[in-house]
Coordinates of C-alpha atoms in Angstrom, one line a residue:
M1167 CA 0.3 0.2 0.0
K1168 CA 1.1 3.4 -1.0
K1169 CA 2.5 5.9 1.8
N1170 CA -0.5 7.5 3.2
N1171 CA -3.4 5.4 2.2
W1172 CA -3.6 3.4 5.1
K1173 CA -6.4 5.0 6.6
K1174 CA -8.6 4.8 3.4
Y1175 CA -7.4 1.1 3.4
A1176 CA -8.4 0.9 7.0
L1177 CA -11.6 2.6 7.7
G1178 CA -12.9 1.9 3.9
L1179 CA -13.8 5.6 3.5
V1180 CA -14.8 6.8 0.0
S1181 CA -13.0 10.0 -1.2
A1182 CA -15.1 12.9 -3.1
S1183 CA -13.7 11.6 -6.3
A1184 CA -14.6 8.0 -5.7
L1185 CA -18.1 9.3 -5.4
V1186 CA -18.2 11.2 -8.5
L1187 CA -16.7 8.2 -10.3
A1188 CA -19.5 5.6 -8.8
A1189 CA -22.1 8.2 -9.9
C1190 CA -20.7 8.6 -13.5
G1191 CA -20.0 4.8 -13.2
G1192 CA -16.4 5.7 -14.4
S1193 CA -14.1 3.0 -15.5
G1194 CA -10.3 2.8 -15.3
T1195 CA -7.6 1.8 -17.8
E1196 CA -8.6 -1.6 -19.5
S1197 CA -6.2 -3.8 -21.0
S1198 CA -8.2 -5.0 -23.6
D1199 CA -11.4 -3.5 -25.2
S1200 CA -14.6 -4.4 -23.8
G1201 CA -16.7 -6.1 -26.4
S1202 CA -20.6 -6.8 -26.1
T1203 CA -21.5 -7.4 -22.5
N1204 CA -23.9 -10.3 -21.2
G1205 CA -25.5 -8.1 -18.5
G1206 CA -22.6 -9.0 -16.0
G1207 CA -19.8 -6.7 -17.5
S1208 CA -18.0 -9.5 -19.4
A1209 CA -18.3 -10.2 -23.1
D1210 CA -19.5 -14.0 -24.1
G1211 CA -16.7 -16.6 -22.9
E1212 CA -14.9 -13.9 -21.0
L1213 CA -14.1 -13.0 -17.1
H1214 CA -13.7 -9.5 -16.3
I1215 CA -11.4 -8.8 -13.4
S1216 CA -10.4 -5.7 -12.1
V1217 CA -7.2 -4.6 -9.9
D1218 CA -5.2 -2.1 -8.6
A1219 CA -2.3 -0.7 -11.0
G1220 CA 0.4 -3.2 -8.6
Y1221 CA -1.7 -6.4 -9.4
V1222 CA -2.3 -6.2 -13.1
D1223 CA 1.0 -7.4 -14.2
Y1224 CA 0.5 -10.7 -11.9
V1225 CA -2.5 -11.6 -13.0
N1226 CA -1.6 -11.1 -16.4
D1227 CA 1.4 -13.5 -15.4
I1228 CA -0.7 -16.5 -14.1
K1229 CA -4.1 -16.2 -16.2
A1230 CA -3.2 -18.3 -19.3
D1231 CA -3.2 -21.6 -17.5
F1232 CA -6.7 -20.8 -16.2
E1233 CA -7.9 -19.3 -19.4
K1234 CA -7.0 -22.9 -21.0
E1235 CA -8.2 -24.8 -18.6
H1236 CA -11.7 -23.1 -18.5
D1237 CA -11.7 -22.0 -22.2
V1238 CA -12.2 -18.4 -21.1
T1239 CA -10.5 -14.9 -22.0
I1240 CA -9.7 -13.0 -18.7
K1241 CA -10.0 -9.2 -19.5
V1242 CA -7.9 -7.2 -16.8
T1243 CA -9.0 -3.9 -15.6
E1244 CA -6.9 -1.4 -13.8
R1245 CA -8.8 0.6 -11.2
D1246 CA -8.6 1.8 -7.9
M1247 CA -10.0 -0.9 -5.4
F1248 CA -12.1 1.6 -3.3
E1249 CA -13.1 3.4 -6.7
Q1250 CA -14.2 -0.1 -7.9
L1251 CA -16.0 -0.8 -5.1
E1252 CA -18.0 2.1 -4.6
A1253 CA -18.9 2.1 -8.0
L1254 CA -20.5 -1.5 -7.7
S1255 CA -24.0 -0.4 -6.8
L1256 CA -24.2 1.6 -10.2
D1257 CA -22.1 -0.8 -12.5
G1258 CA -23.8 -4.0 -11.4
P1259 CA -27.3 -3.0 -12.2
A1260 CA -26.1 -1.5 -15.5
G1261 CA -24.3 -4.3 -16.7
S1262 CA -20.7 -2.9 -16.6
A1263 CA -19.2 -4.2 -13.5
P1264 CA -15.9 -6.9 -13.3
D1265 CA -16.9 -10.0 -12.3
V1266 CA -14.2 -10.4 -9.7
M1267 CA -12.4 -7.7 -7.9
M1268 CA -10.5 -7.2 -4.6
S1269 CA -11.6 -5.7 -1.5
A1270 CA -10.4 -4.7 1.6
Y1271 CA -11.6 -7.0 4.4
D1272 CA -13.7 -4.4 6.5
R1273 CA -15.9 -3.6 3.0
I1274 CA -16.6 -7.3 2.6
G1275 CA -19.6 -7.5 5.4
P1276 CA -21.5 -4.8 4.2
L1277 CA -21.1 -5.5 0.6
G1278 CA -22.0 -9.0 1.3
Q1279 CA -25.3 -7.6 3.4
Q1280 CA -26.0 -5.3 0.9
G1281 CA -26.3 -7.7 -1.9
H1282 CA -23.4 -6.5 -4.3
I1283 CA -20.9 -9.2 -3.9
A1284 CA -22.0 -12.7 -4.2
E1285 CA -21.7 -15.6 -1.4
V1286 CA -18.7 -18.1 -2.1
T1287 CA -16.8 -20.9 -0.6
L1288 CA -13.6 -21.4 0.0
G1289 CA -11.5 -23.4 -2.4
N1290 CA -8.5 -23.6 -0.2
E1291 CA -10.2 -23.8 3.3
E1292 CA -7.8 -25.7 4.9
Q1293 CA -5.2 -23.4 4.5
Y1294 CA -6.8 -20.8 6.3
D1295 CA -7.1 -20.3 10.2
D1296 CA -9.9 -18.6 12.2
T1297 CA -8.8 -15.4 11.7
D1298 CA -8.4 -15.7 8.2
K1299 CA -11.8 -16.9 7.7
A1300 CA -13.3 -14.4 10.0
Q1301 CA -12.2 -11.4 7.8
V1302 CA -14.6 -12.5 5.0
T1303 CA -17.5 -14.1 6.9
I1304 CA -20.6 -12.4 7.9
D1305 CA -23.8 -13.8 9.6
G1306 CA -22.1 -16.9 8.8
K1307 CA -21.7 -16.6 5.4
I1308 CA -18.6 -16.4 3.3
F1309 CA -18.2 -13.3 0.7
G1310 CA -14.5 -13.9 -0.1
E1311 CA -11.3 -15.6 -0.6
P1312 CA -8.7 -14.2 1.4
A1313 CA -5.6 -12.7 -0.2
V1314 CA -3.5 -10.8 1.9
I1315 CA -2.7 -10.0 5.5
E1316 CA -1.5 -7.0 7.0
T1317 CA -1.3 -5.3 10.4
L1318 CA 0.9 -2.6 12.4
V1319 CA 4.5 -3.2 13.2
L1320 CA 7.6 -1.7 14.9
Y1321 CA 10.7 -0.1 13.1
Y1322 CA 13.7 0.5 14.9
N1323 CA 16.7 2.7 13.6
K1324 CA 19.6 0.1 13.9
D1325 CA 22.5 3.0 13.8
L1326 CA 20.7 3.9 17.1
I1327 CA 20.2 0.7 19.2
D1328 CA 21.6 -3.0 18.6
Q1329 CA 18.2 -4.7 18.5
A1330 CA 14.6 -3.9 18.7
P1331 CA 12.8 -3.2 22.2
E1332 CA 10.9 -6.7 23.4
T1333 CA 8.6 -4.8 26.3
F1334 CA 7.2 -1.4 27.0
K1335 CA 9.8 -1.4 30.0
D1336 CA 12.3 -1.5 27.0
V1337 CA 10.7 1.5 25.4
E1338 CA 10.2 3.5 28.5
A1339 CA 13.7 3.2 28.9
L1340 CA 14.5 5.0 25.6
A1341 CA 12.5 7.8 26.1
K1342 CA 14.5 8.3 29.5
D1343 CA 17.9 8.6 27.3
E1344 CA 19.0 12.1 26.6
K1345 CA 20.3 11.8 23.5
Y1346 CA 16.7 11.5 22.0
D1347 CA 15.4 14.9 23.8
F1348 CA 13.7 17.0 21.8
A1349 CA 15.1 20.4 20.9
G1350 CA 13.1 23.3 22.0
E1351 CA 10.6 21.7 23.8
A1352 CA 12.5 21.0 27.9
G1353 CA 11.7 17.7 29.2
K1354 CA 10.5 16.3 26.0
N1355 CA 11.7 12.9 24.1
T1356 CA 11.3 11.3 21.2
G1357 CA 13.1 8.1 21.7
F1358 CA 10.1 6.3 20.8
L1359 CA 6.7 7.1 18.9
A1360 CA 3.6 6.0 18.4
K1361 CA 0.3 7.6 16.5
W1362 CA -2.0 7.0 19.2
T1363 CA -4.1 10.1 18.8
D1364 CA -5.2 7.9 15.5
F1365 CA -7.8 5.0 16.5
Y1366 CA -6.6 2.7 14.2
F1367 CA -3.0 2.9 16.1
S1368 CA -4.0 3.0 18.9
Y1369 CA -6.8 0.1 19.0
G1370 CA -3.7 -2.5 19.6
L1371 CA -3.0 -1.0 23.0
V1372 CA -6.5 -0.4 24.1
A1373 CA -7.4 -4.1 22.9
G1374 CA -4.2 -5.4 24.7
Y1375 CA -5.4 -3.8 28.0
G1376 CA -8.9 -5.7 27.6
G1377 CA -10.8 -2.9 25.5
Y1378 CA -12.7 -4.1 22.5
V1379 CA -15.0 -2.5 20.1
F1380 CA -18.0 -5.1 19.7
G1381 CA -18.7 -8.2 21.8
D1382 CA -19.3 -11.3 20.3
N1383 CA -16.1 -11.5 18.3
G1384 CA -16.8 -7.8 16.8
T1385 CA -20.5 -9.0 15.8
D1386 CA -22.7 -7.2 18.7
P1387 CA -22.8 -3.6 17.9
T1388 CA -25.0 -3.3 21.3
D1389 CA -21.9 -4.2 23.2
I1390 CA -19.4 -1.6 23.2
G1391 CA -15.8 -2.2 25.1
L1392 CA -14.0 1.2 24.9
N1393 CA -14.8 2.5 28.0
N1394 CA -14.4 -0.6 30.4
D1395 CA -11.8 -0.6 33.0
G1396 CA -9.0 -1.9 30.8
A1397 CA -9.7 0.9 27.8
V1398 CA -9.6 3.5 30.6
E1399 CA -6.4 2.1 31.8
A1400 CA -4.8 2.0 28.2
I1401 CA -6.1 5.6 27.7
T1402 CA -4.2 6.6 31.0
Y1403 CA -1.2 5.0 29.9
A1404 CA -1.0 6.6 26.7
T1405 CA -1.9 10.0 28.2
D1406 CA 0.7 9.8 30.1
W1407 CA 3.2 9.8 27.1
F1408 CA 1.5 12.5 25.5
Q1409 CA 1.4 15.2 28.8
N1410 CA 5.2 13.9 30.3
V1411 CA 7.0 12.7 27.4
W1412 CA 6.4 13.8 23.4
P1413 CA 6.5 17.0 22.2
Q1414 CA 3.3 18.9 21.1
G1415 CA 3.3 17.8 17.4
M1416 CA 2.4 14.0 18.7
K1417 CA -1.3 15.8 19.7
D1418 CA -1.7 16.8 16.2
I1419 CA -3.9 14.4 14.6
T1420 CA -3.2 15.7 10.9
S1421 CA 0.2 16.1 10.9
S1422 CA 1.7 13.6 13.7
D1423 CA 2.1 11.0 10.9
A1424 CA 4.9 13.4 9.3
F1425 CA 6.3 14.4 12.5
I1426 CA 7.0 10.8 13.4
T1427 CA 8.3 10.0 9.8
D1428 CA 10.7 13.1 9.8
Q1429 CA 12.2 12.5 13.3
F1430 CA 13.0 8.9 12.4
L1431 CA 14.7 10.2 8.9
A1432 CA 16.6 12.9 11.1
G1433 CA 17.8 9.9 13.7
K1434 CA 16.2 11.4 16.4
V1435 CA 13.9 8.2 17.1
A1436 CA 14.8 5.0 18.3
A1437 CA 11.7 3.1 17.4
F1438 CA 8.1 3.9 16.4
I1439 CA 4.6 1.7 15.4
G1440 CA 4.1 1.9 12.0
G1441 CA 2.4 0.1 8.8
P1442 CA 4.4 -2.0 6.4
W1443 CA 3.3 0.7 4.0
Q1444 CA 6.1 2.7 5.1
A1445 CA 9.0 0.2 4.6
A1446 CA 9.3 1.3 0.9
D1447 CA 9.8 5.3 2.0
L1448 CA 12.1 4.2 4.5
K1449 CA 14.5 2.4 2.2
E1450 CA 14.4 5.2 -0.5
A1451 CA 15.6 7.6 2.4
G1452 CA 18.7 5.0 2.8
V1453 CA 17.7 4.7 7.0
N1454 CA 19.4 1.9 8.4
Y1455 CA 16.1 0.3 9.9
G1456 CA 15.3 -3.0 11.4
V1457 CA 11.5 -4.3 11.5
A1458 CA 10.0 -6.3 14.6
T1459 CA 7.1 -7.1 16.3
I1460 CA 5.5 -4.8 19.0
P1461 CA 6.9 -4.6 22.1
T1462 CA 5.1 -6.7 24.8
L1463 CA 2.5 -4.5 27.1
D1464 CA 3.6 -3.7 30.6
N1465 CA 0.6 -5.9 31.6
G1466 CA 2.2 -8.6 30.3
E1467 CA -0.2 -8.7 27.3
E1468 CA 0.9 -8.2 23.6
Y1469 CA 0.0 -5.3 21.9
Q1470 CA -3.3 -6.4 19.4
A1471 CA -3.9 -4.4 16.5
F1472 CA -6.3 -4.5 14.1
G1473 CA -5.6 -7.5 11.7
G1474 CA -6.6 -6.0 8.1
G1475 CA -6.0 -7.2 4.1
K1476 CA -7.7 -7.7 1.1
G1477 CA -9.6 -10.4 -0.4
W1478 CA -10.6 -11.8 -3.7
V1479 CA -14.6 -11.1 -4.2
V1480 CA -17.4 -11.9 -6.9
S1481 CA -19.9 -9.6 -8.1
N1482 CA -23.1 -10.4 -7.4
Y1483 CA -24.3 -9.2 -10.7
S1484 CA -22.0 -11.4 -12.5
K1485 CA -23.3 -13.9 -14.9
N1486 CA -20.2 -16.1 -14.9
K1487 CA -20.3 -16.8 -11.0
E1488 CA -19.3 -20.3 -11.4
V1489 CA -16.1 -19.4 -13.3
A1490 CA -15.6 -16.4 -11.1
Q1491 CA -15.6 -18.7 -8.1
E1492 CA -13.4 -21.5 -10.0
W1493 CA -10.9 -18.1 -10.4
L1494 CA -11.0 -17.7 -6.6
D1495 CA -9.9 -21.0 -5.8
Y1496 CA -7.0 -20.6 -8.5
V1497 CA -5.8 -17.4 -7.6
T1498 CA -5.7 -18.3 -3.5
T1499 CA -3.7 -21.6 -4.4
A1500 CA -0.3 -21.8 -2.3
E1501 CA 1.5 -21.8 -5.6
N1502 CA 0.2 -18.5 -7.0
Q1503 CA 0.2 -17.0 -3.6
N1504 CA 4.0 -17.7 -3.8
K1505 CA 3.9 -16.1 -7.2
F1506 CA 1.8 -12.7 -5.5
Y1507 CA 4.4 -12.4 -2.6
D1508 CA 7.4 -12.9 -5.1
E1509 CA 5.5 -10.1 -7.3
T1510 CA 4.3 -7.7 -5.1
N1511 CA 6.0 -8.1 -1.6
E1512 CA 2.7 -8.1 0.4
I1513 CA 2.2 -10.9 2.7
P1514 CA -0.3 -13.7 1.6
A1515 CA -3.4 -15.2 3.4
N1516 CA -2.3 -18.7 2.7
Q1517 CA -1.0 -20.4 5.3
E1518 CA 1.5 -22.5 3.3
S1519 CA 2.2 -19.7 1.4
R1520 CA 3.2 -17.6 4.8
M1521 CA 5.9 -20.2 5.4
Y1522 CA 7.3 -19.4 2.0
A1523 CA 7.2 -15.9 2.7
T1524 CA 9.3 -16.6 5.7
D1525 CA 11.5 -18.8 4.1
Q1526 CA 12.6 -15.6 2.2
K1527 CA 14.2 -14.4 5.7
D1528 CA 12.9 -10.6 5.0
E1529 CA 12.0 -9.0 8.0
L1530 CA 8.8 -7.1 7.3
T1531 CA 7.5 -10.2 6.0
T1532 CA 8.6 -11.9 9.1
A1533 CA 7.6 -9.0 11.5
V1534 CA 4.1 -8.8 9.7
I1535 CA 3.5 -12.7 10.1
E1536 CA 4.3 -12.9 13.9
Q1537 CA 2.4 -9.6 14.7
Y1538 CA -0.6 -10.8 12.8
Q1539 CA -0.7 -13.9 14.9
E1540 CA -1.7 -11.2 18.1
A1541 CA -3.9 -9.3 15.6
Q1542 CA -7.7 -8.7 16.3
P1543 CA -9.8 -9.2 13.0
M1544 CA -11.5 -5.7 12.2
P1545 CA -15.4 -6.0 13.0
N1546 CA -16.4 -6.0 9.3
I1547 CA -20.2 -5.2 10.3
P1548 CA -21.7 -2.0 8.9
E1549 CA -21.9 -0.3 12.2
M1550 CA -18.1 -0.4 12.5
A1551 CA -18.2 3.1 10.4
E1552 CA -19.5 4.8 13.2
V1553 CA -16.7 3.9 15.4
W1554 CA -14.1 5.3 13.0
T1555 CA -15.9 9.0 13.8
G1556 CA -16.9 8.2 17.1
A1557 CA -13.1 7.3 18.5
E1558 CA -11.8 10.0 16.8
N1559 CA -10.9 11.9 19.7
L1560 CA -10.8 8.7 22.5
M1561 CA -7.1 9.9 22.8
F1562 CA -7.0 12.9 22.1
D1563 CA -9.5 14.9 24.5
A1564 CA -7.3 12.8 27.3
A1565 CA -3.9 13.7 25.8
S1566 CA -5.0 17.5 25.3
G1567 CA -6.2 17.7 29.1
N1568 CA -9.7 18.4 28.0
K1569 CA -11.3 15.5 29.6
T1570 CA -10.0 12.9 32.1
P1571 CA -9.1 9.3 30.4
K1572 CA -12.6 7.9 31.7
E1573 CA -14.7 11.3 30.4
S1574 CA -13.0 10.8 27.3
A1575 CA -13.9 7.1 26.7
D1576 CA -17.3 7.4 28.1
D1577 CA -18.1 10.4 25.7
A1578 CA -16.5 8.6 22.8
V1579 CA -18.8 5.2 23.2
K1580 CA -21.5 7.7 24.1
L1581 CA -21.4 9.1 20.5
I1582 CA -20.8 5.6 19.1
S1583 CA -23.6 4.3 20.5
E1584 CA -26.3 7.2 19.6
S1585 CA -24.8 7.1 15.9
I1586 CA -25.6 3.7 15.6
E1587 CA -29.2 3.6 17.3
Q1588 CA -30.0 6.6 14.8
K1589 CA -28.7 5.1 11.6
Y1590 CA -29.3 1.2 12.3
T1591 CA -32.2 1.0 14.7
N1592 CA -35.7 0.9 12.9

């Protein structure tokens, strides 16, 4: 994922441009002409697949055997994943939607409930664990096959520290090292940084202390656990960092990400929590960095960040669902997931392919796979949209001193609950 796209990916938010494209039924760049359609977006004897630009070569590389076996021609369209998903509700009925596309896990549930993507089966079911299956399942029905896994990791500067901190006690020691003191703000330190004003980044801390989004494994929106005792303890812990350790720039929700990156590139940060999409920029900048799992929390529990990623899905408007299902089974085999990793360096969901990826001895790959074992699937019910809005100030209000950690948590949960009741209660 490209830098700064993580929030769009995690939240599944729709940009204004995407909405315009959806309303217009806009199309992307195609690798072949559309031809006459059969009402499902494909010409007769054709399977139409839409993917982001970074996946076009991969699909073209593996499609020949599938085309031969199934006597079908695969047409590949290059289009932003979120634009494609947003356009589906209009393109589908109009007969111009692709048969197959990719979807962020947190979008699969709502799209399935709304009837835009089809129920499918897991052709390689033995290669998925319970977390993988949960990512593509809602109401007991499966609406996609897992393709990519992703979660937060720890980056550290190998020129500053010999090894990654293993516990938050180690992290706290970095914050006491004078060489990371922040110039211009007495008593402030940048030895360790984390964008905890952002709920996507702070949830791993909250969950590690016992907080949770929804009860019943993320499926019960009437049970919100972001203001229980554990969640408040986590917010209290983070507040100490904001008020007593970190510079003022860390409280700025919009610019703290850039602040962290700038300080790390300047050699002023020993370690920070970030996403795998940031590795490319760090490598390009020439930083001697390492990647590891996030340190164990002070309570002895692991940092339980959201586990995200993408899956292959089938348009419910497709006239080629049977062949589309065969493609999902084909593209998610260990052999093809191995090729996917080789070509994109994104972590495959297939368990056998994860072992293959681990064997390549890449630090980022290993860290993501190991951290994902502690990750929590992001709830994929529609009500999750209200959490992103309601939890925006979960940390900020406490960090800024406007409210106590308990008040901040209670107010966030109240806002989330009220929004869910207004939008989803008949």
